[in-house]
Short mmCIF file of C-alpha atoms in Angstrom, two decimals:
data_model
loop_
_atom_site.label_atom_id
_atom_site.label_comp_id
_atom_site.label_asym_id
_atom_site.label_seq_id
_atom_site.Cartn_x
_atom_site.Cartn_y
_atom_site.Cartn_z
CA UNK A 8 0.05 0.48 0.10
CA UNK A 9 1.48 3.50 -0.43
CA UNK A 10 1.71 5.93 2.03
CA UNK A 11 -0.99 8.07 1.21
CA UNK A 12 -3.26 5.06 0.91
CA UNK A 13 -2.00 4.02 4.47
CA UNK A 14 -2.63 7.57 5.76
CA UNK A 15 -5.97 7.54 4.32
CA UNK A 16 -6.67 4.07 5.97
CA UNK A 17 -5.34 5.10 9.38
CA UNK A 18 -8.29 8.19 9.26
CA UNK A 19 -10.75 5.10 8.49
CA UNK A 20 -9.65 3.20 11.46
CA UNK A 21 -9.87 6.40 13.68
CA UNK A 22 -13.44 7.01 12.52
CA UNK A 23 -14.39 3.19 13.11
CA UNK A 24 -12.65 3.65 16.59
CA UNK A 25 -14.58 6.62 17.28
CA UNK A 26 -18.23 5.15 16.15
CA UNK A 27 -17.60 2.09 18.32
CA UNK A 28 -16.38 4.34 21.12
CA UNK A 29 -13.39 2.27 21.19
CA UNK A 30 -11.02 4.79 22.60
CA UNK A 31 -8.02 2.19 23.00
CA UNK A 32 -8.13 2.13 19.34
CA UNK A 33 -8.40 5.78 18.87
CA UNK A 34 -5.25 6.59 20.75
CA UNK A 35 -3.24 3.99 18.96
CA UNK A 36 -4.27 6.13 15.46
CA UNK A 37 -2.55 8.84 17.24
CA UNK A 38 0.94 10.02 17.21
CA UNK A 39 2.45 10.10 20.89
CA UNK A 40 2.94 14.09 20.27
CA UNK A 41 -0.56 14.51 18.48
CA UNK A 42 -2.13 17.93 18.45
CA UNK A 43 -5.51 18.86 17.02
CA UNK A 44 -6.50 22.47 16.19
CA UNK A 45 -10.01 23.96 16.08
CA UNK A 46 -11.56 27.16 16.33
CA UNK A 47 -14.88 25.77 15.99
CA UNK A 48 -15.02 23.99 19.36
CA UNK A 49 -13.67 27.00 21.06
CA UNK A 50 -10.61 25.95 21.82
CA UNK A 51 -7.71 26.44 19.80
CA UNK A 52 -5.41 23.38 20.33
CA UNK A 53 -5.78 19.92 21.95
CA UNK A 54 -2.04 19.46 23.14
CA UNK A 55 -2.30 15.73 23.58
CA UNK A 56 -4.17 12.46 22.40
CA UNK A 57 -5.48 11.89 25.90
CA UNK A 58 -6.80 15.16 25.58
CA UNK A 59 -8.71 14.46 22.56
CA UNK A 60 -10.08 11.52 23.70
CA UNK A 61 -11.63 13.34 26.51
CA UNK A 62 -13.13 15.51 24.08
CA UNK A 63 -14.27 12.95 22.07
CA UNK A 64 -16.03 11.25 25.12
CA UNK A 65 -18.09 14.33 25.69
CA UNK A 66 -18.99 14.56 22.48
CA UNK A 67 -20.68 11.56 22.22
CA UNK A 68 -21.91 11.69 25.78
CA UNK A 69 -24.35 14.48 24.09
CA UNK A 70 -24.90 12.74 21.27
CA UNK A 71 -24.91 8.93 22.54
CA UNK A 72 -25.86 7.55 18.85
CA UNK A 73 -23.89 9.75 17.17
CA UNK A 74 -21.76 8.30 14.03
CA UNK A 75 -18.86 9.87 12.00
CA UNK A 76 -18.95 9.21 8.42
CA UNK A 77 -16.38 9.88 5.81
CA UNK A 78 -17.42 11.45 2.52
CA UNK A 79 -14.11 12.18 0.29
CA UNK A 80 -10.33 11.99 1.42
CA UNK A 81 -7.59 13.48 -0.52
CA UNK A 82 -3.91 12.85 -0.15
CA UNK A 83 -0.75 14.59 -0.75
CA UNK A 84 2.84 13.93 0.88
CA UNK A 85 2.57 13.70 4.65
CA UNK A 86 -1.37 15.19 4.46
CA UNK A 87 -4.69 13.83 3.89
CA UNK A 88 -7.80 16.53 3.63
CA UNK A 89 -11.24 15.08 4.18
CA UNK A 90 -14.69 15.66 4.30
CA UNK A 91 -16.69 14.13 7.14
CA UNK A 92 -20.50 14.06 8.42
CA UNK A 93 -21.56 13.27 11.67
CA UNK A 94 -25.16 12.42 12.70
CA UNK A 95 -26.88 12.31 16.21
CA UNK A 96 -29.46 12.96 18.43
CA UNK A 97 -28.31 15.38 21.46
CA UNK A 98 -29.66 13.80 24.42
CA UNK A 99 -27.07 14.70 26.85
CA UNK A 100 -25.51 18.05 27.90
CA UNK A 101 -23.75 20.12 25.28
CA UNK A 102 -21.08 22.59 26.90
CA UNK A 103 -23.71 24.89 28.44
CA UNK A 104 -27.02 23.39 26.14
CA UNK A 105 -29.18 20.89 27.69
CA UNK A 106 -29.99 18.04 26.00
CA UNK A 107 -32.40 19.37 22.94
CA UNK A 108 -33.23 15.86 22.14
CA UNK A 109 -33.14 17.20 18.46
CA UNK A 110 -31.23 15.39 15.35
CA UNK A 111 -27.98 16.84 14.04
CA UNK A 112 -26.38 16.26 10.64
CA UNK A 113 -23.25 18.29 9.83
CA UNK A 114 -20.57 17.76 7.82
CA UNK A 115 -17.08 19.13 8.52
CA UNK A 116 -13.57 19.71 6.87
CA UNK A 117 -10.50 17.88 8.44
CA UNK A 118 -6.69 18.30 7.33
CA UNK A 119 -4.28 15.31 8.75
CA UNK A 120 -0.54 15.23 9.45
CA UNK A 121 0.85 12.03 9.51
CA UNK A 122 4.47 10.86 11.41
CA UNK A 123 5.61 7.63 12.14
CA UNK A 124 2.68 5.96 10.47
CA UNK A 125 0.27 7.74 13.08
CA UNK A 126 -1.78 10.88 12.96
CA UNK A 127 0.27 13.54 14.28
CA UNK A 128 -1.61 16.37 13.98
CA UNK A 129 -5.30 17.71 12.71
CA UNK A 130 -7.60 20.69 11.84
CA UNK A 131 -10.96 20.23 12.04
CA UNK A 132 -13.17 23.01 11.21
CA UNK A 133 -17.30 23.15 10.50
CA UNK A 134 -20.49 25.42 11.24
CA UNK A 135 -21.06 26.10 14.66
CA UNK A 136 -24.25 28.39 13.91
CA UNK A 137 -26.05 25.93 11.87
CA UNK A 138 -25.27 23.09 14.30
CA UNK A 139 -26.71 24.93 17.42
CA UNK A 140 -29.76 26.19 15.03
CA UNK A 141 -30.51 22.47 14.36
CA UNK A 142 -30.31 21.72 17.83
CA UNK A 143 -32.57 24.81 18.67
CA UNK A 144 -29.72 26.29 20.69
CA UNK A 145 -29.59 29.47 19.04
CA UNK A 146 -31.88 32.44 18.67
CA UNK A 147 -32.55 35.19 16.14
CA UNK A 148 -30.67 38.48 16.69
CA UNK A 149 -32.95 41.16 18.41
#
């Protein structure tokens, strides 16, 4: 398998582990110096893999039926860009928001960098406003 295909396969393994709530499997895809960058979630950098696992656990506590899907992937060099879709029903608290019991379907874009056969870094961004509107958590401006 070519390195780019191996990297894409690693993203597939990450998503499969997330969907199965296999946190050890998630950890196994991440480089020891893993970092995640995202302004959509309020934090700019998650500094290590264990913090990323905690972030995912919180996401799936808010959306116990949540599932990730990979829609597209393109790779070049040590990087892969992916378009993902998340689907789930918010039956748990999401940050300051109480459970809405509403469904969310949200696509997001992520870029991944690989080192030593693992995911070393990721950048993920999505439309938070649309997600909050779907869940009934946003209000119209006055």
